Amino acid sequence: MIRVGMGFDVHKLVEGRDLWLGGIKIEHEKGLLGHSDADVLLHAVSDALLGAANMRDIGYHFPDNSSATLDMDSKIILRETVRLIATKGYRVGNIDATVCAERPKINPYVQAMKTCMAEVMGIDEDRISIKATTTEKLGFTGREEGISAYAVCLIEK
């Protein structure tokens, strides 16, 4: 059996926070605001995996009002998500994700993100596609107020 899931996440860019995307720290004058480390890419992927397995969303499993998840490394969220879907007999087939940001440029970091995510999930890097785009200066992303990420995944039993 195969199933498909879709995930989306967005976080506001603020000063005084580190910028984490795809499990790696990226040098930038602003970081993403959130209860955890606010890694929009890992959150979107985790939501896609949970959705495909019909297991709700990351807010259900990792609530943003819990002291246990405060400042949590999103790699922990992703690793636990893979473990959760495995309890229903699923494994990751592939992931296709897009990060939407005006700055910083994401493409120089894509390979490091793929390597990190593959290690966290215990899968081959070839199963992960990460793309980057801008909104051509339109909307909150275009004004550099935040970053969003979209992810689609296939899981297999």
Backbone as CSV, one residue per row, in Angstrom:
resi,resn,N_x,N_y,N_z,CA_x,CA_y,CA_z,C_x,C_y,C_z
1,MET,0.844,-1.180,0.000,0.000,0.000,0.000,0.886,1.238,0.000
2,ILE,0.493,2.224,-0.783,1.184,3.510,-0.772,0.180,4.604,-0.442
3,ARG,0.677,5.649,0.202,-0.161,6.802,0.546,0.644,8.067,0.304
4,VAL,-0.054,9.146,0.040,0.572,10.434,-0.228,0.122,11.437,0.830
5,GLY,1.027,12.315,1.242,0.696,13.371,2.195,1.268,14.696,1.743
6,MET,0.664,15.772,2.229,1.110,17.119,1.892,1.278,17.912,3.173
7,GLY,2.349,18.690,3.279,2.589,19.507,4.463,2.943,20.928,4.078
8,PHE,2.651,21.849,4.975,2.949,23.267,4.781,3.299,23.868,6.133
9,ASP,4.265,24.776,6.143,4.569,25.499,7.372,5.097,26.883,7.018
10,VAL,4.930,27.798,7.937,5.413,29.166,7.781,5.821,29.691,9.156
11,HIS,6.905,30.436,9.189,7.328,31.104,10.423,7.837,32.497,10.080
12,LYS,7.691,33.377,11.026,8.107,34.774,10.896,9.619,34.900,11.095
13,LEU,10.248,35.749,10.291,11.663,36.064,10.449,11.821,37.183,11.479
14,VAL,12.724,36.980,12.446,12.968,37.970,13.490,14.462,38.042,13.793
15,GLU,14.878,39.147,14.356,16.261,39.283,14.802,16.432,38.535,16.123
16,GLY,17.644,38.094,16.386,17.943,37.436,17.651,17.675,35.939,17.675
17,ARG,17.373,35.347,16.540,17.150,33.894,16.449,18.072,33.323,15.379
18,ASP,18.493,32.068,15.570,19.251,31.365,14.540,18.298,30.905,13.452
19,LEU,18.808,30.815,12.228,18.017,30.329,11.109,18.364,28.864,10.852
20,TRP,17.371,27.995,11.107,17.504,26.559,10.868,16.583,26.169,9.730
21,LEU,17.142,25.534,8.710,16.365,25.027,7.583,16.914,23.661,7.177
22,GLY,16.045,22.695,7.053,16.484,21.364,6.649,17.443,20.728,7.622
23,GLY,17.361,21.153,8.886,18.208,20.574,9.925,19.585,21.183,10.042
24,ILE,19.883,22.199,9.209,21.193,22.838,9.296,21.043,24.316,9.639
25,LYS,22.064,24.842,10.289,22.075,26.258,10.649,22.638,27.056,9.485
26,ILE,21.900,28.087,9.091,22.288,28.930,7.965,22.595,30.324,8.491
27,GLU,23.730,30.859,8.070,24.099,32.204,8.488,23.183,33.220,7.825
28,HIS,22.511,34.006,8.660,21.601,35.049,8.176,21.362,36.012,9.324
29,GLU,21.039,37.261,9.009,20.848,38.250,10.080,19.575,38.029,10.887
30,LYS,18.668,37.192,10.375,17.430,36.887,11.088,17.234,35.380,11.144
31,GLY,16.423,34.964,12.090,16.050,33.562,12.207,14.540,33.460,12.292
32,LEU,14.055,32.230,12.351,12.611,32.007,12.380,12.100,31.912,13.807
33,LEU,10.974,32.573,14.049,10.357,32.613,15.368,9.409,31.430,15.524
34,GLY,9.552,30.726,16.627,8.656,29.605,16.900,8.922,29.017,18.264
35,HIS,8.057,28.118,18.673,8.180,27.447,19.969,9.399,26.520,19.970
36,SER,9.605,25.840,18.835,10.787,24.993,18.661,11.852,25.833,17.966
37,ASP,12.752,25.183,17.224,13.731,25.951,16.454,13.123,26.537,15.179
38,ALA,11.850,26.237,14.908,11.054,26.828,13.819,11.567,26.470,12.421
39,ASP,12.113,25.280,12.261,12.612,24.819,10.966,11.418,24.494,10.063
40,VAL,11.024,25.454,9.226,9.818,25.286,8.402,9.897,24.086,7.470
41,LEU,11.072,23.779,6.972,11.212,22.649,6.052,10.949,21.326,6.769
42,LEU,11.586,21.120,7.906,11.370,19.872,8.646,9.945,19.775,9.168
43,HIS,9.336,20.895,9.506,7.945,20.878,9.963,7.006,20.493,8.826
44,ALA,7.215,21.054,7.637,6.370,20.714,6.499,6.517,19.239,6.132
45,VAL,7.742,18.725,6.152,7.980,17.312,5.845,7.323,16.424,6.901
46,SER,7.463,16.783,8.159,6.851,15.995,9.236,5.337,15.972,9.098
47,ASP,4.743,17.119,8.784,3.291,17.172,8.584,2.858,16.324,7.392
48,ALA,3.635,16.343,6.317,3.302,15.529,5.147,3.329,14.049,5.497
49,LEU,4.345,13.625,6.231,4.455,12.212,6.624,3.312,11.802,7.545
50,LEU,3.028,12.635,8.535,1.934,12.318,9.460,0.597,12.295,8.735
51,GLY,0.386,13.238,7.826,-0.856,13.265,7.072,-1.027,12.038,6.203
52,ALA,0.044,11.612,5.560,-0.024,10.425,4.707,-0.407,9.188,5.514
53,ALA,0.063,9.125,6.754,-0.242,7.979,7.617,-1.552,8.161,8.386
54,ASN,-2.248,9.268,8.128,-3.496,9.587,8.831,-3.281,9.640,10.351
55,MET,-2.234,10.392,10.733,-1.860,10.494,12.149,-1.872,11.935,12.648
56,ARG,-2.784,12.742,12.105,-2.950,14.141,12.497,-1.777,14.985,12.052
57,ASP,-1.290,15.911,12.903,-0.228,16.828,12.485,0.799,17.008,13.603
58,ILE,1.853,17.784,13.311,2.906,17.917,14.320,2.425,18.688,15.544
59,GLY,1.462,19.588,15.374,0.915,20.305,16.523,0.241,19.368,17.518
60,TYR,-0.319,18.289,17.017,-0.954,17.287,17.876,0.106,16.493,18.642
61,HIS,1.158,16.081,17.950,2.191,15.250,18.564,3.242,16.067,19.316
62,PHE,3.465,17.305,18.888,4.492,18.174,19.479,3.879,19.542,19.737
63,PRO,3.004,19.658,20.736,2.250,20.912,20.955,3.150,22.110,21.268
64,ASP,2.724,23.264,20.746,3.518,24.478,20.943,3.216,25.181,22.260
65,ASN,2.525,24.496,23.145,2.288,25.049,24.489,2.866,24.131,25.558
66,SER,3.754,23.223,25.136,4.358,22.269,26.054,5.805,22.659,26.347
67,SER,6.187,22.611,27.603,7.583,22.898,27.946,8.517,21.827,27.387
68,ALA,8.008,20.642,27.137,8.823,19.558,26.584,9.271,19.851,25.149
69,THR,8.516,20.679,24.427,8.868,20.981,23.040,9.488,22.374,22.866
70,LEU,9.622,23.118,23.966,10.197,24.464,23.897,11.639,24.393,23.393
71,ASP,11.933,25.145,22.345,13.269,25.200,21.726,13.747,23.844,21.200
72,MET,12.807,22.927,20.948,13.164,21.594,20.467,13.827,21.664,19.092
73,ASP,14.850,20.869,18.914,15.511,20.690,17.633,14.532,19.945,16.720
74,SER,14.217,20.520,15.584,13.230,19.906,14.688,13.699,18.581,14.094
75,LYS,15.000,18.307,14.160,15.469,16.983,13.736,14.877,15.906,14.643
76,ILE,14.648,16.230,15.902,14.000,15.295,16.829,12.559,15.062,16.388
77,ILE,11.880,16.129,15.991,10.497,16.014,15.519,10.443,15.109,14.289
78,LEU,11.345,15.328,13.331,11.348,14.517,12.119,11.667,13.056,12.434
79,ARG,12.681,12.809,13.255,13.052,11.435,13.616,11.883,10.726,14.299
80,GLU,11.228,11.418,15.215,10.091,10.827,15.929,8.913,10.601,14.986
81,THR,8.728,11.489,14.017,7.658,11.315,13.027,7.876,10.040,12.219
82,VAL,9.103,9.802,11.794,9.417,8.572,11.047,9.148,7.355,11.929
83,ARG,9.488,7.459,13.216,9.211,6.362,14.149,7.703,6.162,14.307
84,LEU,6.954,7.262,14.395,5.500,7.170,14.546,4.837,6.497,13.348
85,ILE,5.222,6.886,12.137,4.580,6.257,10.977,4.970,4.781,10.875
86,ALA,6.154,4.448,11.383,6.595,3.039,11.381,5.724,2.183,12.290
87,THR,5.119,2.788,13.322,4.240,2.013,14.212,3.002,1.530,13.474
88,LYS,2.682,2.168,12.339,1.566,1.727,11.506,2.054,0.929,10.281
89,GLY,3.356,0.605,10.282,3.915,-0.205,9.212,4.400,0.558,8.002
90,TYR,4.514,1.883,8.084,4.918,2.691,6.939,6.393,3.064,6.999
91,ARG,6.954,3.252,5.807,8.305,3.794,5.671,8.266,4.864,4.589
92,VAL,9.244,5.753,4.626,9.294,6.856,3.669,9.645,6.324,2.289
93,GLY,8.814,6.668,1.309,9.116,6.353,-0.089,9.960,7.460,-0.677
94,ASN,9.396,8.667,-0.746,10.161,9.829,-1.190,9.511,11.111,-0.683
95,ILE,10.290,12.176,-0.748,9.847,13.503,-0.307,10.220,14.507,-1.385
96,ASP,9.292,15.396,-1.702,9.541,16.503,-2.619,9.127,17.767,-1.880
97,ALA,10.082,18.662,-1.645,9.806,19.850,-0.829,10.299,21.116,-1.528
98,THR,9.627,22.221,-1.201,10.011,23.531,-1.717,10.077,24.522,-0.564
99,VAL,11.187,25.247,-0.478,11.345,26.332,0.489,11.140,27.631,-0.257
100,CYS,10.319,28.500,0.313,9.988,29.772,-0.311,10.561,30.909,0.542
101,ALA,11.586,31.582,-0.001,12.261,32.663,0.731,12.927,33.609,-0.269
102,GLU,12.874,34.893,0.017,13.609,35.857,-0.803,15.105,35.775,-0.491
103,ARG,15.415,35.758,0.798,16.787,35.658,1.280,16.771,34.850,2.567
104,PRO,17.809,34.141,2.882,19.012,33.947,2.075,18.736,33.015,0.899
105,LYS,19.655,32.978,-0.038,19.538,32.039,-1.149,19.672,30.627,-0.571
106,ILE,18.762,29.754,-0.932,18.686,28.403,-0.366,19.531,27.401,-1.145
107,ASN,19.648,27.577,-2.459,20.323,26.576,-3.286,21.712,26.157,-2.800
108,PRO,22.538,27.060,-2.272,23.858,26.620,-1.807,23.801,25.621,-0.636
109,TYR,22.660,25.521,0.027,22.532,24.669,1.214,21.752,23.377,0.952
110,VAL,21.228,23.218,-0.249,20.342,22.085,-0.532,21.019,20.744,-0.270
111,GLN,22.242,20.554,-0.740,22.902,19.257,-0.551,23.113,18.956,0.931
112,ALA,23.522,19.935,1.712,23.722,19.717,3.152,22.397,19.377,3.835
113,MET,21.310,20.022,3.402,19.987,19.718,3.959,19.595,18.280,3.626
114,LYS,19.788,17.877,2.385,19.444,16.512,1.976,20.245,15.490,2.781
115,THR,21.527,15.742,2.952,22.385,14.833,3.713,21.896,14.722,5.152
116,CYS,21.601,15.857,5.759,21.120,15.868,7.148,19.790,15.136,7.271
117,MET,18.846,15.472,6.406,17.514,14.867,6.496,17.564,13.362,6.241
118,ALA,18.378,12.939,5.280,18.501,11.509,4.986,19.039,10.762,6.204
119,GLU,20.014,11.352,6.866,20.582,10.729,8.066,19.541,10.638,9.181
120,VAL,18.808,11.706,9.385,17.785,11.729,10.441,16.700,10.678,10.180
121,MET,16.284,10.547,8.918,15.198,9.625,8.577,15.674,8.205,8.277
122,GLY,16.984,8.027,8.130,17.515,6.709,7.819,17.175,6.253,6.414
123,ILE,17.198,7.203,5.457,16.898,6.874,4.059,18.003,7.405,3.156
124,ASP,17.991,6.981,1.909,18.959,7.443,0.927,18.632,8.888,0.514
125,GLU,19.672,9.682,0.305,19.487,11.080,-0.110,18.696,11.199,-1.403
126,ASP,18.787,10.203,-2.265,18.098,10.240,-3.546,16.577,10.223,-3.393
127,ARG,16.093,9.909,-2.209,14.652,9.910,-1.948,14.140,11.288,-1.539
128,ILE,15.042,12.270,-1.458,14.678,13.611,-0.995,14.989,14.632,-2.079
129,SER,13.978,15.398,-2.463,14.151,16.506,-3.397,13.821,17.792,-2.644
130,ILE,14.738,18.743,-2.687,14.514,20.054,-2.064,14.739,21.115,-3.139
131,LYS,13.746,21.961,-3.309,13.837,23.043,-4.264,13.662,24.367,-3.520
132,ALA,14.058,25.440,-4.178,13.911,26.767,-3.585,13.257,27.704,-4.587
133,THR,12.466,28.618,-4.061,11.850,29.628,-4.910,11.668,30.911,-4.102
134,THR,11.314,31.980,-4.812,10.954,33.245,-4.166,9.509,33.532,-4.543
135,THR,8.989,34.631,-4.022,7.662,35.077,-4.460,7.777,36.361,-5.269
136,GLU,8.968,36.571,-5.865,9.191,37.740,-6.718,8.834,39.048,-5.997
137,LYS,9.222,39.105,-4.720,9.021,40.292,-3.866,7.565,40.530,-3.469
138,LEU,6.679,39.559,-3.701,5.268,39.698,-3.357,4.960,39.050,-2.013
139,GLY,3.996,39.608,-1.290,3.512,39.019,-0.042,4.514,39.067,1.093
140,PHE,4.175,38.352,2.194,5.029,38.382,3.387,6.413,37.814,3.097
141,THR,6.491,36.802,2.229,7.792,36.242,1.878,8.596,37.262,1.080
142,GLY,7.963,37.891,0.141,8.635,38.892,-0.685,9.138,40.084,0.108
143,ARG,8.413,40.422,1.172,8.836,41.508,2.058,9.848,41.030,3.092
144,GLU,10.252,39.764,3.012,11.212,39.134,3.926,10.724,39.157,5.374
145,GLU,9.434,38.977,5.541,8.840,38.893,6.878,8.814,37.460,7.396
146,GLY,8.930,36.491,6.488,8.882,35.097,6.893,9.339,34.182,5.783
147,ILE,9.407,32.887,6.122,9.773,31.832,5.188,8.717,30.747,5.284
148,SER,8.372,30.157,4.150,7.420,29.045,4.158,8.034,27.845,3.450
149,ALA,7.424,26.694,3.684,7.870,25.467,3.023,6.666,24.586,2.741
150,TYR,6.737,23.907,1.620,5.715,22.951,1.196,6.398,21.603,1.023
151,ALA,5.700,20.533,1.354,6.274,19.200,1.160,5.189,18.217,0.761
152,VAL,5.546,17.337,-0.138,4.707,16.219,-0.531,5.539,14.966,-0.298
153,CYS,4.895,13.928,0.219,5.627,12.689,0.440,4.805,11.498,0.006
154,LEU,5.518,10.425,-0.230,4.900,9.133,-0.482,5.421,8.195,0.595
155,ILE,4.506,7.471,1.237,4.935,6.456,2.202,4.443,5.100,1.712
156,GLU,5.158,4.060,2.106,4.859,2.703,1.634,4.736,1.767,2.819
157,LYS,3.864,0.778,2.655,3.695,-0.251,3.672,4.259,-1.538,3.127
